[in-house]
Amino acid sequence: MDAAIKTKNAFFNKLLKRDSDACTLWGMLHIKIIQCSNLRNLDRLTIKNVRTVIGRDRDKSDPYVTAFLEDYRLLKTRHIDDDLNPKFDEDFYCPVGHCTKGITFRVSDKDLLVDESLGKYFLPVQELIQLVDEKDIEADASLVQGDLKRVGLHKVVNLEADCLKGDLKRMMNLDKKNRGTLEFFVEFIPVRMLANTMEVPGCYFNQTKGNSVKLYMNADDDGSSPLVKFGTDDKIWEPPRLWRDIYDAICDAKTFVYMVGWSIDTDQYLLRGDELEAAKAAGKYDPQIGPLLKQKAGENVRVNLMQWDDYSSGVMFPGMMKTYDEKTRAYFKSSAVNAAFMSMVGGETNSLLEDQNKKMAFTHHQKFIIMDSPKKNGDGRELLAFVGGIDLTEGRWDNQKHPLFRTLQSDHKGDTYGKCFHTSKENGPRQPWHDIHSAVRGPEAIHLIQAFEERWKKQANGAQLVDLKETGLLDEEELDNSGGWCAQLSRSIDSRVNDFDPSIVKAFDSSDIGSFDWIDVKDQNAKLSRKYDTASNAVVSYGRCLDQKKGRLVDTSIHDTNIHHIRRAKHSIYIESQYFMGSSFMWSKDNAVKCSNMIASELTMKICEKIAAKEPFTVYILLPMWMEGISEAGATQGLLHWQRVTIEAMHQKVKHALDIRMTNSSEKGLKVSDYLNFYCLGTRETEQGSEATGNPVTEDEKVLSKTRRHQIYIHSKMMIVDDDVVLIGTANINQRSLDGCRDSEIMMTSWQPDHVATKDSIPNGDIHAFRLHIWAAITNQMDDAFRNPSSPECVR
């Protein structure tokens, strides 16, 4: 076994070029920017006594620090006004999977128009790379030659001139004057020391235990998919029905209903067909969203609704995204429903134009609902929450049949949605919609309450929140903790639109770098340079559970959670996403584009690791054929371009790894598709049963009325790893969803501790069954090969 691992390490180290000037760092960089000293003053005014003119000393540089791997920005500190000896003491935990020559630290002066350089320092990557040697193996027999060590550096360095092309002022200042010093700490923690637990460490929300979780495919699941049996006793997967469950849950609420959406359409019905008619006949609770919420508010149930305020919408214009925010605002005006409409917020340092652009471009994209509910055993009440990709709005109600024309005047009357072609509601077709959602009872629902309250307090009226402590609903001991599921909440959001718990923020701990066994090392450009290294797999401690950007608190735990679970994958990964673009640092061109989320690179690194180990492993990624919009439109083509270059970069790197493996062995015929596959879905139907009422008018309608084909639009935001953990939420795989400072997002990760993958097998619990159900529904067959997704039979 050791020989095999040693061979794998040699292969992998060669693949990652760890013996060259530019090599790949895969793991985490923990960086602490401590302080600067004796910086140059670029703000000195010609007025002799500034203090007497403006009332205070404002003639010093306003420094901040950034760090880069080539064009990829790792961090940016807050700026400190008028200080040539600023003390930052800011920690950053940066996941990395980059081929790089090293880290460039830049100290800059914040100015009104153009920031100016105060100096830079370059740290070569080889100072952070150290391999396990024979002495390490003697001390710890579990280590293998070729493993990477954890390496830390503490330096006080002299800043050098930083001349960027086109910056005339910097070019004129290339003198040898003292530019001051930068003190920093950096440690590289290799991936083998990370991702060893199901819980993601260093996150705002810890894992909870004893939850009950439901997994939903589409807004409705009519049970018409092929039968799925799973487990040692051949249990049958019984698919739950999302909108039916949401309707019943709202009807059952006695204390509160909290609803969050990107778009909420008060005209949509949660029930369709016979169930809709039965509910109308019963005359108790209206299945239409708007009237239902008003009814519950009329029963003294606190109904708080939070919807994104589309900055482009108005009384006469529905907005570029047509989210019905103005319609919803008008509907609930003067009602007992507390409807709050929240826009995004620009940065503190943005110009007026930049501020307006950010409000227009970025959205509140979270979608979740929480209410009180009868306990499953009927004894008392508890919290029930729904979270996932499906908004309660037009076009979302669908099932695995994905009708095009056959429900235009029945199930989809008044809900004929389509943005992929120029079509009308009378002529169709409607746009088929595939999506994923989840529900949870138990302690995790308390975290969803916290997520709701933090946003509501920041951008709405906190007095309108229910004091749930008085109800006992937040008492974990009173919750039904017998569900057997663990869950962990994650978000993309920052302090401009979220009121983070001050007690958590207060508990942040600046890392103590004095506890390491330091060894002094020579560095002619440093006043202090010392180093430590360790081969032991010690637990990584996090001094903070939120990131920072420009001094602003940022929750990027969705991005971190995706990376964590990709890294711990053993057999397979299944992804559904509306968008798939990122890791621009590995693109063959345009790699300076700010699309730097690491999901594509992490998937690629994991595949290459498995290729080096000669272990079966497969990634399946389900995407729409094209994003919503007319396919030939410039915006759509632009998105498709970024998606193509992302996929192309992954393909090239995986092929390179396969070529090296085949060159160094007798193996032949290995293909990228053995490890990485992308899919799109489509559907068609005959004219039989069509409910189109008009004659085709547009060219698209004429073509579609003949072909009767349409893509099935993939709107899901889900990842299943090894069939033992499922990540479901609102975040797509793109920069706006994963950045933390763009769209606000939410995601719940769920797993069953009794059904966890081993090195040799995948589990056969509910997550396994859910994946089989999805695959059976979209292929209309339950093939036994699906049970082992990394097997050649399944892949091919």
Tab-separated table of N, CA and C in Angstrom, residues 678-778:
chain	number	residue	atom	x	y	z
A	678	PHE	N	-20.542	16.057	-18.845
A	678	PHE	CA	-21.553	17.108	-18.764
A	678	PHE	C	-22.789	16.670	-19.547
A	679	TYR	N	-23.967	17.010	-19.026
A	679	TYR	CA	-25.218	16.595	-19.649
A	679	TYR	C	-26.196	17.762	-19.701
A	680	CYS	N	-27.061	17.735	-20.702
A	680	CYS	CA	-28.222	18.618	-20.804
A	680	CYS	C	-29.443	17.745	-21.073
A	681	LEU	N	-30.626	18.244	-20.722
A	681	LEU	CA	-31.851	17.465	-20.894
A	681	LEU	C	-32.797	18.155	-21.873
A	682	GLY	N	-33.549	17.348	-22.605
A	682	GLY	CA	-34.585	17.854	-23.489
A	682	GLY	C	-35.800	16.955	-23.431
A	683	THR	N	-36.913	17.446	-23.925
A	683	THR	CA	-38.124	16.638	-23.974
A	683	THR	C	-38.890	16.965	-25.247
A	684	ARG	N	-39.778	16.063	-25.616
A	684	ARG	CA	-40.646	16.295	-26.774
A	684	ARG	C	-41.969	15.614	-26.513
A	685	GLU	N	-43.005	16.040	-27.218
A	685	GLU	CA	-44.301	15.381	-27.114
A	685	GLU	C	-45.021	15.459	-28.453
A	686	THR	N	-45.964	14.585	-28.653
A	686	THR	CA	-46.750	14.577	-29.890
A	686	THR	C	-47.853	15.629	-29.791
A	687	GLU	N	-48.602	15.793	-30.881
A	687	GLU	CA	-49.691	16.765	-30.879
A	687	GLU	C	-50.880	16.302	-30.056
A	688	GLN	N	-50.948	15.014	-29.780
A	688	GLN	CA	-52.073	14.476	-29.025
A	688	GLN	C	-52.172	15.137	-27.653
A	689	GLY	N	-53.353	15.639	-27.342
A	689	GLY	CA	-53.598	16.250	-26.044
A	689	GLY	C	-53.169	17.694	-25.926
A	690	SER	N	-52.748	18.311	-27.018
A	690	SER	CA	-52.299	19.698	-26.958
A	690	SER	C	-53.435	20.623	-26.533
A	691	GLU	N	-53.117	21.597	-25.671
A	691	GLU	CA	-54.095	22.577	-25.214
A	691	GLU	C	-53.761	23.981	-25.708
A	692	ALA	N	-52.929	24.071	-26.751
A	692	ALA	CA	-52.654	25.368	-27.365
A	692	ALA	C	-53.916	25.863	-28.053
A	693	THR	N	-54.231	27.130	-27.868
A	693	THR	CA	-55.509	27.650	-28.381
A	693	THR	C	-55.355	28.562	-29.582
A	694	GLY	N	-54.169	29.036	-29.877
A	694	GLY	CA	-54.000	29.971	-30.979
A	694	GLY	C	-53.188	29.371	-32.108
A	695	ASN	N	-53.027	30.157	-33.156
A	695	ASN	CA	-52.169	29.757	-34.265
A	695	ASN	C	-50.782	30.356	-34.078
A	696	PRO	N	-49.757	29.595	-34.405
A	696	PRO	CA	-48.385	30.108	-34.249
A	696	PRO	C	-48.196	31.426	-34.997
A	697	VAL	N	-47.538	32.375	-34.335
A	697	VAL	CA	-47.323	33.695	-34.911
A	697	VAL	C	-45.838	33.942	-35.143
A	698	THR	N	-45.042	33.848	-34.101
A	698	THR	CA	-43.614	34.124	-34.231
A	698	THR	C	-42.915	32.950	-34.926
A	699	GLU	N	-41.723	33.224	-35.420
A	699	GLU	CA	-40.954	32.144	-36.058
A	699	GLU	C	-40.664	31.025	-35.070
A	700	ASP	N	-40.369	31.389	-33.831
A	700	ASP	CA	-40.115	30.356	-32.820
A	700	ASP	C	-41.347	29.485	-32.612
A	701	GLU	N	-42.516	30.106	-32.531
A	701	GLU	CA	-43.741	29.330	-32.328
A	701	GLU	C	-43.997	28.391	-33.504
A	702	LYS	N	-43.710	28.847	-34.715
A	702	LYS	CA	-43.941	28.002	-35.892
A	702	LYS	C	-43.018	26.788	-35.869
A	703	VAL	N	-41.761	27.017	-35.512
A	703	VAL	CA	-40.808	25.904	-35.457
A	703	VAL	C	-41.172	24.938	-34.334
A	704	LEU	N	-41.461	25.479	-33.148
A	704	LEU	CA	-41.726	24.634	-31.985
A	704	LEU	C	-43.039	23.867	-32.117
A	705	SER	N	-44.008	24.437	-32.833
A	705	SER	CA	-45.270	23.717	-33.028
A	705	SER	C	-45.082	22.499	-33.930
A	706	LYS	N	-44.011	22.506	-34.719
A	706	LYS	CA	-43.697	21.348	-35.570
A	706	LYS	C	-42.760	20.366	-34.862
A	707	THR	N	-41.681	20.887	-34.288
A	707	THR	CA	-40.710	19.982	-33.647
A	707	THR	C	-41.221	19.464	-32.310
A	708	ARG	N	-42.004	20.310	-31.605
A	708	ARG	CA	-42.557	19.977	-30.292
A	708	ARG	C	-41.460	19.498	-29.351
A	709	ARG	N	-40.363	20.209	-29.387
A	709	ARG	CA	-39.207	19.907	-28.540
A	709	ARG	C	-38.805	21.154	-27.752
A	710	HIS	N	-38.193	20.919	-26.606
A	710	HIS	CA	-37.730	22.036	-25.772
A	710	HIS	C	-36.694	21.479	-24.804
A	711	GLN	N	-35.720	22.307	-24.471
A	711	GLN	CA	-34.819	21.886	-23.390
A	711	GLN	C	-35.597	21.823	-22.080
A	712	ILE	N	-35.205	20.901	-21.199
A	712	ILE	CA	-35.685	20.921	-19.824
A	712	ILE	C	-34.755	21.842	-19.070
A	713	TYR	N	-35.301	22.928	-18.572
A	713	TYR	CA	-34.445	23.956	-17.984
A	713	TYR	C	-33.967	23.515	-16.606
A	714	ILE	N	-32.662	23.387	-16.459
A	714	ILE	CA	-32.067	22.976	-15.186
A	714	ILE	C	-31.853	24.223	-14.334
A	715	HIS	N	-32.611	24.301	-13.253
A	715	HIS	CA	-32.514	25.441	-12.349
A	715	HIS	C	-31.939	25.025	-10.994
A	716	SER	N	-31.640	23.748	-10.819
A	716	SER	CA	-31.200	23.203	-9.532
A	716	SER	C	-29.867	23.795	-9.092
A	717	LYS	N	-29.647	23.733	-7.782
A	717	LYS	CA	-28.355	24.093	-7.188
A	717	LYS	C	-28.049	22.998	-6.159
A	718	MET	N	-27.473	21.902	-6.646
A	718	MET	CA	-27.300	20.719	-5.804
A	718	MET	C	-25.990	20.019	-6.119
A	719	MET	N	-25.376	19.449	-5.077
A	719	MET	CA	-24.237	18.566	-5.263
A	719	MET	C	-24.393	17.371	-4.326
A	720	ILE	N	-24.232	16.165	-4.875
A	720	ILE	CA	-24.227	14.934	-4.086
A	720	ILE	C	-22.834	14.337	-4.195
A	721	VAL	N	-22.204	14.101	-3.046
A	721	VAL	CA	-20.853	13.545	-3.007
A	721	VAL	C	-20.909	12.148	-2.406
A	722	ASP	N	-20.461	11.152	-3.152
A	722	ASP	CA	-20.346	9.775	-2.673
A	722	ASP	C	-21.659	9.205	-2.155
A	723	ASP	N	-22.772	9.808	-2.516
A	723	ASP	CA	-24.084	9.378	-2.026
A	723	ASP	C	-24.182	9.426	-0.505
A	724	ASP	N	-23.268	10.157	0.154
A	724	ASP	CA	-23.365	10.245	1.615
A	724	ASP	C	-23.617	11.656	2.126
A	725	VAL	N	-23.566	12.656	1.253
A	725	VAL	CA	-23.867	14.019	1.661
A	725	VAL	C	-24.502	14.746	0.477
A	726	VAL	N	-25.497	15.591	0.770
A	726	VAL	CA	-26.167	16.344	-0.289
A	726	VAL	C	-26.188	17.817	0.098
A	727	LEU	N	-25.806	18.666	-0.848
A	727	LEU	CA	-25.786	20.118	-0.674
A	727	LEU	C	-26.883	20.702	-1.553
A	728	ILE	N	-27.883	21.327	-0.936
A	728	ILE	CA	-29.029	21.877	-1.670
A	728	ILE	C	-29.250	23.313	-1.228
A	729	GLY	N	-29.368	24.215	-2.179
A	729	GLY	CA	-29.590	25.609	-1.813
A	729	GLY	C	-29.942	26.455	-3.003
A	730	THR	N	-29.505	27.715	-2.945
A	730	THR	CA	-29.871	28.696	-3.961
A	730	THR	C	-28.683	29.161	-4.786
A	731	ALA	N	-27.477	28.691	-4.450
A	731	ALA	CA	-26.264	29.207	-5.087
A	731	ALA	C	-25.899	28.414	-6.322
A	732	ASN	N	-25.741	29.108	-7.431
A	732	ASN	CA	-25.221	28.497	-8.649
A	732	ASN	C	-23.697	28.429	-8.574
A	733	ILE	N	-23.118	27.704	-9.519
A	733	ILE	CA	-21.660	27.665	-9.609
A	733	ILE	C	-21.227	28.792	-10.541
A	734	ASN	N	-21.192	29.979	-9.971
A	734	ASN	CA	-20.689	31.165	-10.668
A	734	ASN	C	-20.236	32.172	-9.621
A	735	GLN	N	-19.636	33.249	-10.052
A	735	GLN	CA	-19.023	34.168	-9.099
A	735	GLN	C	-20.049	34.937	-8.290
A	736	ARG	N	-21.144	35.323	-8.901
A	736	ARG	CA	-22.117	36.138	-8.181
A	736	ARG	C	-22.747	35.362	-7.026
A	737	SER	N	-22.861	34.037	-7.171
A	737	SER	CA	-23.446	33.235	-6.100
A	737	SER	C	-22.445	32.882	-5.007
A	738	LEU	N	-21.173	32.751	-5.357
A	738	LEU	CA	-20.186	32.217	-4.421
A	738	LEU	C	-19.250	33.273	-3.844
A	739	ASP	N	-19.340	34.491	-4.325
A	739	ASP	CA	-18.412	35.542	-3.929
A	739	ASP	C	-18.593	35.961	-2.478
A	740	GLY	N	-19.843	36.024	-2.029
A	740	GLY	CA	-20.137	36.494	-0.680
A	740	GLY	C	-20.497	37.962	-0.623
A	741	CYS	N	-20.044	38.737	-1.607
A	741	CYS	CA	-20.314	40.179	-1.647
A	741	CYS	C	-21.180	40.562	-2.851
A	742	ARG	N	-21.752	39.570	-3.504
A	742	ARG	CA	-22.615	39.858	-4.656
A	742	ARG	C	-24.037	39.420	-4.319
A	743	ASP	N	-24.541	38.337	-4.895
A	743	ASP	CA	-25.876	37.858	-4.533
A	743	ASP	C	-25.859	37.240	-3.137
A	744	SER	N	-26.943	37.415	-2.391
A	744	SER	CA	-27.083	36.694	-1.124
A	744	SER	C	-27.654	35.312	-1.430
A	745	GLU	N	-27.086	34.285	-0.801
A	745	GLU	CA	-27.482	32.895	-1.064
A	745	GLU	C	-27.539	32.119	0.253
A	746	ILE	N	-28.195	30.955	0.205
A	746	ILE	CA	-28.271	30.078	1.366
A	746	ILE	C	-28.249	28.631	0.897
A	747	MET	N	-27.696	27.738	1.724
A	747	MET	CA	-27.586	26.326	1.352
A	747	MET	C	-27.595	25.478	2.617
A	748	MET	N	-28.243	24.329	2.531
A	748	MET	CA	-28.211	23.378	3.638
A	748	MET	C	-27.540	22.091	3.176
A	749	THR	N	-26.540	21.659	3.930
A	749	THR	CA	-25.845	20.403	3.683
A	749	THR	C	-26.380	19.370	4.658
A	750	SER	N	-26.723	18.183	4.151
A	750	SER	CA	-27.355	17.166	4.977
A	750	SER	C	-26.688	15.816	4.764
A	751	TRP	N	-26.622	15.030	5.841
A	751	TRP	CA	-26.090	13.675	5.723
A	751	TRP	C	-26.624	12.807	6.868
A	752	GLN	N	-26.613	11.502	6.635
A	752	GLN	CA	-27.012	10.521	7.634
A	752	GLN	C	-25.754	9.844	8.173
A	753	PRO	N	-25.414	10.054	9.439
A	753	PRO	CA	-24.166	9.495	9.980
A	753	PRO	C	-24.075	7.973	9.862
A	754	ASP	N	-25.212	7.309	9.753
A	754	ASP	CA	-25.201	5.848	9.615
A	754	ASP	C	-24.992	5.403	8.168
A	755	HIS	N	-24.899	6.363	7.257
A	755	HIS	CA	-24.749	6.024	5.829
A	755	HIS	C	-23.641	6.897	5.233
A	756	VAL	N	-22.399	6.549	5.559
A	756	VAL	CA	-21.232	7.309	5.116
A	756	VAL	C	-20.352	6.423	4.247
A	757	ALA	N	-19.800	6.999	3.180
A	757	ALA	CA	-18.965	6.236	2.246
A	757	ALA	C	-17.665	5.805	2.910
A	758	THR	N	-17.171	4.662	2.493
A	758	THR	CA	-15.834	4.205	2.875
A	758	THR	C	-14.948	4.256	1.645
A	759	LYS	N	-13.696	3.885	1.813
A	759	LYS	CA	-12.775	3.878	0.678
A	759	LYS	C	-13.227	2.912	-0.402
A	760	ASP	N	-13.946	1.841	0.001
A	760	ASP	CA	-14.293	0.779	-0.936
A	760	ASP	C	-15.750	0.763	-1.367
A	761	SER	N	-16.613	1.576	-0.738
A	761	SER	CA	-18.038	1.469	-1.079
A	761	SER	C	-18.769	2.772	-0.793
A	762	ILE	N	-19.894	2.936	-1.474
A	762	ILE	CA	-20.788	4.054	-1.203
A	762	ILE	C	-21.963	3.539	-0.376
A	763	PRO	N	-22.608	4.401	0.405
A	763	PRO	CA	-23.722	3.963	1.251
A	763	PRO	C	-25.004	3.808	0.442
A	764	ASN	N	-26.001	3.215	1.049
A	764	ASN	CA	-27.285	3.032	0.358
A	764	ASN	C	-28.432	3.587	1.199
A	765	GLY	N	-28.218	4.801	1.745
A	765	GLY	CA	-29.243	5.477	2.518
A	765	GLY	C	-30.146	6.324	1.645
A	766	ASP	N	-30.791	7.321	2.261
A	766	ASP	CA	-31.772	8.147	1.549
A	766	ASP	C	-31.145	9.002	0.455
A	767	ILE	N	-29.920	9.490	0.658
A	767	ILE	CA	-29.277	10.310	-0.373
A	767	ILE	C	-28.994	9.460	-1.608
A	768	HIS	N	-28.526	8.252	-1.395
A	768	HIS	CA	-28.321	7.300	-2.489
A	768	HIS	C	-29.634	7.082	-3.247
A	769	ALA	N	-30.715	6.868	-2.506
A	769	ALA	CA	-32.022	6.634	-3.140
A	769	ALA	C	-32.499	7.860	-3.891
A	770	PHE	N	-32.245	9.046	-3.327
A	770	PHE	CA	-32.674	10.275	-3.981
A	770	PHE	C	-31.966	10.453	-5.321
A	771	ARG	N	-30.654	10.201	-5.340
A	771	ARG	CA	-29.934	10.297	-6.625
A	771	ARG	C	-30.480	9.285	-7.629
A	772	LEU	N	-30.727	8.059	-7.178
A	772	LEU	CA	-31.291	7.045	-8.081
A	772	LEU	C	-32.654	7.497	-8.613
A	773	HIS	N	-33.448	8.112	-7.749
A	773	HIS	CA	-34.771	8.595	-8.169
A	773	HIS	C	-34.640	9.673	-9.242
A	774	ILE	N	-33.700	10.597	-9.050
A	774	ILE	CA	-33.496	11.652	-10.059
A	774	ILE	C	-33.072	11.027	-11.379
A	775	TRP	N	-32.104	10.130	-11.337
A	775	TRP	CA	-31.610	9.525	-12.572
A	775	TRP	C	-32.684	8.667	-13.242
A	776	ALA	N	-33.475	7.973	-12.442
A	776	ALA	CA	-34.555	7.173	-13.020
A	776	ALA	C	-35.593	8.070	-13.684
A	777	ALA	N	-35.860	9.234	-13.059
A	777	ALA	CA	-36.854	10.156	-13.614
A	777	ALA	C	-36.380	10.776	-14.919
A	778	ILE	N	-35.115	11.181	-14.986
A	778	ILE	CA	-34.661	11.898	-16.178
A	778	ILE	C	-34.299	10.953	-17.319
